[in-house]
Amino acid sequence: DDYVSSGMIVGLGTGSTAYYAVERLGEKLKSGELKDIVAIPTSVRTQKQAEELGIPLVTLGTHPKLDVAIDGADEVDPNCNLIKGGGGALFREKMVEIVSDKFIVIVDESKLTKDSGPGFPVPVEIVPWCHDHTIQKIAALPSCAGCKPQLRMGNSSNNKVDGDEIAVTDNGNYIVDLQFPQPILNGPEMANELTNVVGVVEHGLFCEMATAVIIAGSDGISVKVPK
């Protein structure tokens, strides 16, 4: 509520946490508490939810700069670097959130981690063509040494194996989840190496992007900002 005001262009995240933020935005628009809001969704399911709530939607083509984006995260490290993409929408999320003046992340305290890597796999969206070759190139990166790449199967919106078919994103791509037995030593270096692999569309390392992380904990709500 503190980050969205009338007249704003708002990025709508994807996932269980973002779902409630979108619901809240729809309620405030319907009540008249907020006016002249337009939004950009980061997935087909968020788009459908927003349309059902009557939230006016636009695209980055007409609105290339946003006032704020609101989303969840799968992991948050002590410097507010994030791992995202468990819900399969990492590419659209990053496109929207990187052009937002403020990127507000909402999580519960279980998502806080001392070291990224062992707790949650790093999702990487890749093109389907020769995907096995791309996975091999990823696994061979110095920053990814020791990782176990797992092609996502079944539903793209979670990283559990829940089907026999390869999971397909809203963009028609595949996702490989990189499980690390040890903490990631240098997230920005890994992000750069992954980006430079031909066949990689986007990765789930959201480094130095969050403006603030709102944490729901057993002692109430707290706000963490990057150091």
PDB file of N, CA and C in Angstrom, residues 61-141:
ATOM      1  N   GLY A  61       5.875  -1.826 -24.851  1.00  0.00           N
ATOM      2  CA  GLY A  61       5.965  -1.105 -26.112  1.00  0.00           C
ATOM      3  C   GLY A  61       5.406   0.304 -26.021  1.00  0.00           C
ATOM      4  N   THR A  62       4.344   0.472 -25.231  1.00  0.00           N
ATOM      5  CA  THR A  62       3.725   1.797 -25.066  1.00  0.00           C
ATOM      6  C   THR A  62       4.159   2.480 -23.776  1.00  0.00           C
ATOM      7  N   HIS A  63       4.596   1.686 -22.804  1.00  0.00           N
ATOM      8  CA  HIS A  63       4.996   2.236 -21.496  1.00  0.00           C
ATOM      9  C   HIS A  63       6.332   1.588 -21.082  1.00  0.00           C
ATOM     10  N   PRO A  64       7.443   2.068 -21.640  1.00  0.00           N
ATOM     11  CA  PRO A  64       8.742   1.421 -21.425  1.00  0.00           C
ATOM     12  C   PRO A  64       9.382   1.701 -20.068  1.00  0.00           C
ATOM     13  N   LYS A  65       8.794   2.575 -19.287  1.00  0.00           N
ATOM     14  CA  LYS A  65       9.326   2.898 -17.967  1.00  0.00           C
ATOM     15  C   LYS A  65       8.202   2.805 -16.948  1.00  0.00           C
ATOM     16  N   LEU A  66       8.443   2.062 -15.860  1.00  0.00           N
ATOM     17  CA  LEU A  66       7.430   1.856 -14.838  1.00  0.00           C
ATOM     18  C   LEU A  66       7.791   2.607 -13.562  1.00  0.00           C
ATOM     19  N   ASP A  67       6.753   2.937 -12.803  1.00  0.00           N
ATOM     20  CA  ASP A  67       6.981   3.586 -11.505  1.00  0.00           C
ATOM     21  C   ASP A  67       7.399   2.572 -10.448  1.00  0.00           C
ATOM     22  N   VAL A  68       6.752   1.413 -10.464  1.00  0.00           N
ATOM     23  CA  VAL A  68       7.035   0.406  -9.452  1.00  0.00           C
ATOM     24  C   VAL A  68       6.644  -0.970  -9.980  1.00  0.00           C
ATOM     25  N   ALA A  69       7.373  -1.985  -9.565  1.00  0.00           N
ATOM     26  CA  ALA A  69       7.007  -3.373  -9.814  1.00  0.00           C
ATOM     27  C   ALA A  69       6.972  -4.097  -8.473  1.00  0.00           C
ATOM     28  N   ILE A  70       6.009  -5.007  -8.331  1.00  0.00           N
ATOM     29  CA  ILE A  70       5.830  -5.734  -7.074  1.00  0.00           C
ATOM     30  C   ILE A  70       5.832  -7.226  -7.379  1.00  0.00           C
ATOM     31  N   ASP A  71       6.676  -7.966  -6.662  1.00  0.00           N
ATOM     32  CA  ASP A  71       6.801  -9.392  -6.950  1.00  0.00           C
ATOM     33  C   ASP A  71       7.332 -10.107  -5.719  1.00  0.00           C
ATOM     34  N   GLY A  72       7.354 -11.422  -5.786  1.00  0.00           N
ATOM     35  CA  GLY A  72       7.944 -12.227  -4.735  1.00  0.00           C
ATOM     36  C   GLY A  72       9.344 -12.661  -5.128  1.00  0.00           C
ATOM     37  N   ALA A  73       9.918 -13.592  -4.372  1.00  0.00           N
ATOM     38  CA  ALA A  73      11.233 -14.146  -4.687  1.00  0.00           C
ATOM     39  C   ALA A  73      11.338 -15.520  -4.048  1.00  0.00           C
ATOM     40  N   ASP A  74      12.193 -16.341  -4.614  1.00  0.00           N
ATOM     41  CA  ASP A  74      12.411 -17.681  -4.074  1.00  0.00           C
ATOM     42  C   ASP A  74      13.498 -17.694  -3.009  1.00  0.00           C
ATOM     43  N   GLU A  75      14.484 -16.815  -3.156  1.00  0.00           N
ATOM     44  CA  GLU A  75      15.517 -16.635  -2.148  1.00  0.00           C
ATOM     45  C   GLU A  75      15.953 -15.181  -2.124  1.00  0.00           C
ATOM     46  N   VAL A  76      16.311 -14.721  -0.929  1.00  0.00           N
ATOM     47  CA  VAL A  76      16.844 -13.358  -0.746  1.00  0.00           C
ATOM     48  C   VAL A  76      18.102 -13.466   0.101  1.00  0.00           C
ATOM     49  N   ASP A  77      19.237 -12.986  -0.419  1.00  0.00           N
ATOM     50  CA  ASP A  77      20.475 -13.058   0.358  1.00  0.00           C
ATOM     51  C   ASP A  77      20.640 -11.800   1.208  1.00  0.00           C
ATOM     52  N   PRO A  78      21.674 -11.708   2.041  1.00  0.00           N
ATOM     53  CA  PRO A  78      21.821 -10.557   2.938  1.00  0.00           C
ATOM     54  C   PRO A  78      21.947  -9.207   2.227  1.00  0.00           C
ATOM     55  N   ASN A  79      22.336  -9.208   0.957  1.00  0.00           N
ATOM     56  CA  ASN A  79      22.458  -7.962   0.189  1.00  0.00           C
ATOM     57  C   ASN A  79      21.249  -7.702  -0.705  1.00  0.00           C
ATOM     58  N   CYS A  80      20.173  -8.437  -0.466  1.00  0.00           N
ATOM     59  CA  CYS A  80      18.925  -8.296  -1.237  1.00  0.00           C
ATOM     60  C   CYS A  80      19.071  -8.714  -2.690  1.00  0.00           C
ATOM     61  N   ASN A  81      20.074  -9.539  -2.983  1.00  0.00           N
ATOM     62  CA  ASN A  81      20.109 -10.196  -4.278  1.00  0.00           C
ATOM     63  C   ASN A  81      19.130 -11.355  -4.242  1.00  0.00           C
ATOM     64  N   LEU A  82      18.503 -11.626  -5.370  1.00  0.00           N
ATOM     65  CA  LEU A  82      17.394 -12.574  -5.400  1.00  0.00           C
ATOM     66  C   LEU A  82      17.665 -13.753  -6.320  1.00  0.00           C
ATOM     67  N   ILE A  83      17.054 -14.881  -5.989  1.00  0.00           N
ATOM     68  CA  ILE A  83      16.840 -15.950  -6.958  1.00  0.00           C
ATOM     69  C   ILE A  83      15.347 -15.988  -7.221  1.00  0.00           C
ATOM     70  N   LYS A  84      14.985 -15.894  -8.491  1.00  0.00           N
ATOM     71  CA  LYS A  84      13.584 -15.917  -8.904  1.00  0.00           C
ATOM     72  C   LYS A  84      13.427 -16.877 -10.083  1.00  0.00           C
ATOM     73  N   GLY A  85      12.195 -17.256 -10.347  1.00  0.00           N
ATOM     74  CA  GLY A  85      11.927 -18.115 -11.495  1.00  0.00           C
ATOM     75  C   GLY A  85      11.358 -19.466 -11.139  1.00  0.00           C
ATOM     76  N   GLY A  86      11.112 -19.698  -9.842  1.00  0.00           N
ATOM     77  CA  GLY A  86      10.470 -20.943  -9.473  1.00  0.00           C
ATOM     78  C   GLY A  86       9.122 -21.108 -10.142  1.00  0.00           C
ATOM     79  N   GLY A  87       8.448 -19.970 -10.377  1.00  0.00           N
ATOM     80  CA  GLY A  87       7.145 -19.992 -11.046  1.00  0.00           C
ATOM     81  C   GLY A  87       7.228 -19.951 -12.556  1.00  0.00           C
ATOM     82  N   GLY A  88       8.447 -19.934 -13.093  1.00  0.00           N
ATOM     83  CA  GLY A  88       8.627 -20.045 -14.535  1.00  0.00           C
ATOM     84  C   GLY A  88       8.496 -18.764 -15.320  1.00  0.00           C
ATOM     85  N   ALA A  89       8.356 -17.619 -14.648  1.00  0.00           N
ATOM     86  CA  ALA A  89       8.117 -16.352 -15.362  1.00  0.00           C
ATOM     87  C   ALA A  89       9.320 -15.421 -15.313  1.00  0.00           C
ATOM     88  N   LEU A  90      10.515 -15.961 -15.092  1.00  0.00           N
ATOM     89  CA  LEU A  90      11.694 -15.122 -14.844  1.00  0.00           C
ATOM     90  C   LEU A  90      12.012 -14.152 -15.967  1.00  0.00           C
ATOM     91  N   PHE A  91      11.823 -14.560 -17.222  1.00  0.00           N
ATOM     92  CA  PHE A  91      12.178 -13.687 -18.345  1.00  0.00           C
ATOM     93  C   PHE A  91      11.293 -12.445 -18.369  1.00  0.00           C
ATOM     94  N   ARG A  92       9.994 -12.625 -18.313  1.00  0.00           N
ATOM     95  CA  ARG A  92       9.084 -11.475 -18.338  1.00  0.00           C
ATOM     96  C   ARG A  92       9.205 -10.650 -17.057  1.00  0.00           C
ATOM     97  N   GLU A  93       9.424 -11.340 -15.939  1.00  0.00           N
ATOM     98  CA  GLU A  93       9.610 -10.603 -14.678  1.00  0.00           C
ATOM     99  C   GLU A  93      10.814  -9.669 -14.776  1.00  0.00           C
ATOM    100  N   LYS A  94      11.924 -10.189 -15.277  1.00  0.00           N
ATOM    101  CA  LYS A  94      13.123  -9.354 -15.340  1.00  0.00           C
ATOM    102  C   LYS A  94      12.956  -8.220 -16.334  1.00  0.00           C
ATOM    103  N   MET A  95      12.308  -8.480 -17.466  1.00  0.00           N
ATOM    104  CA  MET A  95      12.071  -7.416 -18.451  1.00  0.00           C
ATOM    105  C   MET A  95      11.308  -6.252 -17.836  1.00  0.00           C
ATOM    106  N   VAL A  96      10.313  -6.576 -17.025  1.00  0.00           N
ATOM    107  CA  VAL A  96       9.471  -5.542 -16.410  1.00  0.00           C
ATOM    108  C   VAL A  96      10.182  -4.882 -15.228  1.00  0.00           C
ATOM    109  N   GLU A  97      10.786  -5.697 -14.389  1.00  0.00           N
ATOM    110  CA  GLU A  97      11.327  -5.172 -13.132  1.00  0.00           C
ATOM    111  C   GLU A  97      12.605  -4.367 -13.316  1.00  0.00           C
ATOM    112  N   ILE A  98      13.342  -4.656 -14.372  1.00  0.00           N
ATOM    113  CA  ILE A  98      14.592  -3.931 -14.588  1.00  0.00           C
ATOM    114  C   ILE A  98      14.353  -2.513 -15.099  1.00  0.00           C
ATOM    115  N   VAL A  99      13.157  -2.241 -15.621  1.00  0.00           N
ATOM    116  CA  VAL A  99      12.841  -0.889 -16.114  1.00  0.00           C
ATOM    117  C   VAL A  99      11.892  -0.159 -15.157  1.00  0.00           C
ATOM    118  N   SER A 100      11.768  -0.670 -13.935  1.00  0.00           N
ATOM    119  CA  SER A 100      10.917  -0.028 -12.931  1.00  0.00           C
ATOM    120  C   SER A 100      11.758   0.864 -12.023  1.00  0.00           C
ATOM    121  N   ASP A 101      11.238   2.053 -11.734  1.00  0.00           N
ATOM    122  CA  ASP A 101      11.957   2.964 -10.834  1.00  0.00           C
ATOM    123  C   ASP A 101      12.151   2.330  -9.461  1.00  0.00           C
ATOM    124  N   LYS A 102      11.149   1.591  -9.006  1.00  0.00           N
ATOM    125  CA  LYS A 102      11.254   0.873  -7.746  1.00  0.00           C
ATOM    126  C   LYS A 102      10.804  -0.566  -7.956  1.00  0.00           C
ATOM    127  N   PHE A 103      11.545  -1.495  -7.362  1.00  0.00           N
ATOM    128  CA  PHE A 103      11.205  -2.912  -7.429  1.00  0.00           C
ATOM    129  C   PHE A 103      11.034  -3.400  -5.991  1.00  0.00           C
ATOM    130  N   ILE A 104       9.781  -3.649  -5.614  1.00  0.00           N
ATOM    131  CA  ILE A 104       9.443  -4.045  -4.254  1.00  0.00           C
ATOM    132  C   ILE A 104       9.210  -5.553  -4.210  1.00  0.00           C
ATOM    133  N   VAL A 105       9.936  -6.213  -3.343  1.00  0.00           N
ATOM    134  CA  VAL A 105       9.875  -7.667  -3.220  1.00  0.00           C
ATOM    135  C   VAL A 105       9.176  -8.024  -1.910  1.00  0.00           C
ATOM    136  N   ILE A 106       8.218  -8.938  -1.979  1.00  0.00           N
ATOM    137  CA  ILE A 106       7.469  -9.360  -0.799  1.00  0.00           C
ATOM    138  C   ILE A 106       7.721 -10.850  -0.560  1.00  0.00           C
ATOM    139  N   VAL A 107       8.217 -11.197   0.623  1.00  0.00           N
ATOM    140  CA  VAL A 107       8.507 -12.592   0.937  1.00  0.00           C
ATOM    141  C   VAL A 107       8.141 -12.886   2.385  1.00  0.00           C
ATOM    142  N   ASP A 108       8.084 -14.170   2.723  1.00  0.00           N
ATOM    143  CA  ASP A 108       8.039 -14.535   4.133  1.00  0.00           C
ATOM    144  C   ASP A 108       9.460 -14.876   4.572  1.00  0.00           C
ATOM    145  N   GLU A 109       9.675 -14.932   5.854  1.00  0.00           N
ATOM    146  CA  GLU A 109      11.034 -15.054   6.389  1.00  0.00           C
ATOM    147  C   GLU A 109      11.731 -16.350   5.978  1.00  0.00           C
ATOM    148  N   SER A 110      10.976 -17.345   5.526  1.00  0.00           N
ATOM    149  CA  SER A 110      11.601 -18.603   5.097  1.00  0.00           C
ATOM    150  C   SER A 110      12.427 -18.433   3.833  1.00  0.00           C
ATOM    151  N   LYS A 111      12.203 -17.337   3.097  1.00  0.00           N
ATOM    152  CA  LYS A 111      12.932 -17.101   1.854  1.00  0.00           C
ATOM    153  C   LYS A 111      14.286 -16.423   2.085  1.00  0.00           C
ATOM    154  N   LEU A 112      14.547 -15.996   3.311  1.00  0.00           N
ATOM    155  CA  LEU A 112      15.828 -15.353   3.612  1.00  0.00           C
ATOM    156  C   LEU A 112      16.904 -16.416   3.754  1.00  0.00           C
ATOM    157  N   THR A 113      18.067 -16.162   3.171  1.00  0.00           N
ATOM    158  CA  THR A 113      19.152 -17.126   3.217  1.00  0.00           C
ATOM    159  C   THR A 113      20.478 -16.428   3.454  1.00  0.00           C
ATOM    160  N   LYS A 114      21.376 -17.109   4.114  1.00  0.00           N
ATOM    161  CA  LYS A 114      22.716 -16.572   4.319  1.00  0.00           C
ATOM    162  C   LYS A 114      23.531 -16.670   3.041  1.00  0.00           C
ATOM    163  N   ASP A 115      23.380 -17.803   2.349  1.00  0.00           N
ATOM    164  CA  ASP A 115      24.117 -18.054   1.106  1.00  0.00           C
ATOM    165  C   ASP A 115      23.167 -18.589   0.059  1.00  0.00           C
ATOM    166  N   SER A 116      23.193 -18.001  -1.137  1.00  0.00           N
ATOM    167  CA  SER A 116      22.361 -18.486  -2.227  1.00  0.00           C
ATOM    168  C   SER A 116      22.972 -19.742  -2.837  1.00  0.00           C
ATOM    169  N   GLY A 117      22.105 -20.600  -3.341  1.00  0.00           N
ATOM    170  CA  GLY A 117      22.587 -21.771  -4.065  1.00  0.00           C
ATOM    171  C   GLY A 117      22.037 -23.083  -3.546  1.00  0.00           C
ATOM    172  N   PRO A 118      22.461 -23.526  -2.360  1.00  0.00           N
ATOM    173  CA  PRO A 118      22.020 -24.851  -1.905  1.00  0.00           C
ATOM    174  C   PRO A 118      20.525 -24.954  -1.627  1.00  0.00           C
ATOM    175  N   GLY A 119      19.932 -23.852  -1.203  1.00  0.00           N
ATOM    176  CA  GLY A 119      18.533 -23.905  -0.787  1.00  0.00           C
ATOM    177  C   GLY A 119      17.531 -23.938  -1.912  1.00  0.00           C
ATOM    178  N   PHE A 120      17.854 -23.259  -3.021  1.00  0.00           N
ATOM    179  CA  PHE A 120      16.892 -23.184  -4.126  1.00  0.00           C
ATOM    180  C   PHE A 120      17.659 -23.179  -5.450  1.00  0.00           C
ATOM    181  N   PRO A 121      17.277 -24.027  -6.388  1.00  0.00           N
ATOM    182  CA  PRO A 121      17.985 -24.077  -7.673  1.00  0.00           C
ATOM    183  C   PRO A 121      17.847 -22.762  -8.445  1.00  0.00           C
ATOM    184  N   VAL A 122      18.870 -22.431  -9.219  1.00  0.00           N
ATOM    185  CA  VAL A 122      18.832 -21.242 -10.062  1.00  0.00           C
ATOM    186  C   VAL A 122      18.173 -21.613 -11.397  1.00  0.00           C
ATOM    187  N   PRO A 123      16.999 -21.049 -11.709  1.00  0.00           N
ATOM    188  CA  PRO A 123      16.348 -21.356 -12.982  1.00  0.00           C
ATOM    189  C   PRO A 123      17.009 -20.589 -14.131  1.00  0.00           C
ATOM    190  N   VAL A 124      17.144 -21.252 -15.258  1.00  0.00           N
ATOM    191  CA  VAL A 124      17.675 -20.622 -16.461  1.00  0.00           C
ATOM    192  C   VAL A 124      16.746 -20.969 -17.621  1.00  0.00           C
ATOM    193  N   GLU A 125      16.193 -19.948 -18.267  1.00  0.00           N
ATOM    194  CA  GLU A 125      15.323 -20.179 -19.421  1.00  0.00           C
ATOM    195  C   GLU A 125      16.185 -20.301 -20.668  1.00  0.00           C
ATOM    196  N   ILE A 126      15.954 -21.362 -21.445  1.00  0.00           N
ATOM    197  CA  ILE A 126      16.766 -21.633 -22.628  1.00  0.00           C
ATOM    198  C   ILE A 126      15.866 -21.936 -23.821  1.00  0.00           C
ATOM    199  N   VAL A 127      16.403 -21.741 -25.023  1.00  0.00           N
ATOM    200  CA  VAL A 127      15.623 -22.053 -26.226  1.00  0.00           C
ATOM    201  C   VAL A 127      15.546 -23.567 -26.384  1.00  0.00           C
ATOM    202  N   PRO A 128      14.449 -24.075 -26.948  1.00  0.00           N
ATOM    203  CA  PRO A 128      14.305 -25.525 -27.090  1.00  0.00           C
ATOM    204  C   PRO A 128      15.314 -26.170 -28.039  1.00  0.00           C
ATOM    205  N   TRP A 129      15.675 -25.466 -29.113  1.00  0.00           N
ATOM    206  CA  TRP A 129      16.545 -26.073 -30.117  1.00  0.00           C
ATOM    207  C   TRP A 129      17.912 -26.416 -29.524  1.00  0.00           C
ATOM    208  N   CYS A 130      18.303 -27.678 -29.672  1.00  0.00           N
ATOM    209  CA  CYS A 130      19.585 -28.162 -29.137  1.00  0.00           C
ATOM    210  C   CYS A 130      19.744 -27.825 -27.644  1.00  0.00           C
ATOM    211  N   HIS A 131      18.642 -27.989 -26.909  1.00  0.00           N
ATOM    212  CA  HIS A 131      18.675 -27.609 -25.497  1.00  0.00           C
ATOM    213  C   HIS A 131      19.694 -28.429 -24.701  1.00  0.00           C
ATOM    214  N   ASP A 132      19.915 -29.687 -25.109  1.00  0.00           N
ATOM    215  CA  ASP A 132      20.894 -30.504 -24.401  1.00  0.00           C
ATOM    216  C   ASP A 132      22.304 -29.924 -24.545  1.00  0.00           C
ATOM    217  N   HIS A 133      22.598 -29.365 -25.715  1.00  0.00           N
ATOM    218  CA  HIS A 133      23.889 -28.707 -25.940  1.00  0.00           C
ATOM    219  C   HIS A 133      24.022 -27.475 -25.039  1.00  0.00           C
ATOM    220  N   THR A 134      22.957 -26.676 -24.959  1.00  0.00           N
ATOM    221  CA  THR A 134      22.983 -25.476 -24.116  1.00  0.00           C
ATOM    222  C   THR A 134      23.186 -25.851 -22.651  1.00  0.00           C
ATOM    223  N   ILE A 135      22.530 -26.912 -22.207  1.00  0.00           N
ATOM    224  CA  ILE A 135      22.686 -27.353 -20.820  1.00  0.00           C
ATOM    225  C   ILE A 135      24.135 -27.765 -20.544  1.00  0.00           C
ATOM    226  N   GLN A 136      24.755 -28.444 -21.498  1.00  0.00           N
ATOM    227  CA  GLN A 136      26.157 -28.836 -21.348  1.00  0.00           C
ATOM    228  C   GLN A 136      27.063 -27.614 -21.245  1.00  0.00           C
ATOM    229  N   LYS A 137      26.782 -26.585 -22.059  1.00  0.00           N
ATOM    230  CA  LYS A 137      27.593 -25.362 -22.023  1.00  0.00           C
ATOM    231  C   LYS A 137      27.439 -24.641 -20.680  1.00  0.00           C
ATOM    232  N   ILE A 138      26.225 -24.649 -20.152  1.00  0.00           N
ATOM    233  CA  ILE A 138      25.980 -24.021 -18.850  1.00  0.00           C
ATOM    234  C   ILE A 138      26.757 -24.748 -17.753  1.00  0.00           C
ATOM    235  N   ALA A 139      26.674 -26.074 -17.753  1.00  0.00           N
ATOM    236  CA  ALA A 139      27.325 -26.866 -16.713  1.00  0.00           C
ATOM    237  C   ALA A 139      28.844 -26.720 -16.746  1.00  0.00           C
ATOM    238  N   ALA A 140      29.379 -26.363 -17.920  1.00  0.00           N
ATOM    239  CA  ALA A 140      30.829 -26.228 -18.076  1.00  0.00           C
ATOM    240  C   ALA A 140      31.351 -24.848 -17.676  1.00  0.00           C
ATOM    241  N   LEU A 141      30.470 -23.927 -17.351  1.00  0.00           N
ATOM    242  CA  LEU A 141      30.918 -22.587 -16.958  1.00  0.00           C
ATOM    243  C   LEU A 141      31.694 -22.650 -15.642  1.00  0.00           C
TER     244      LEU A 141
END
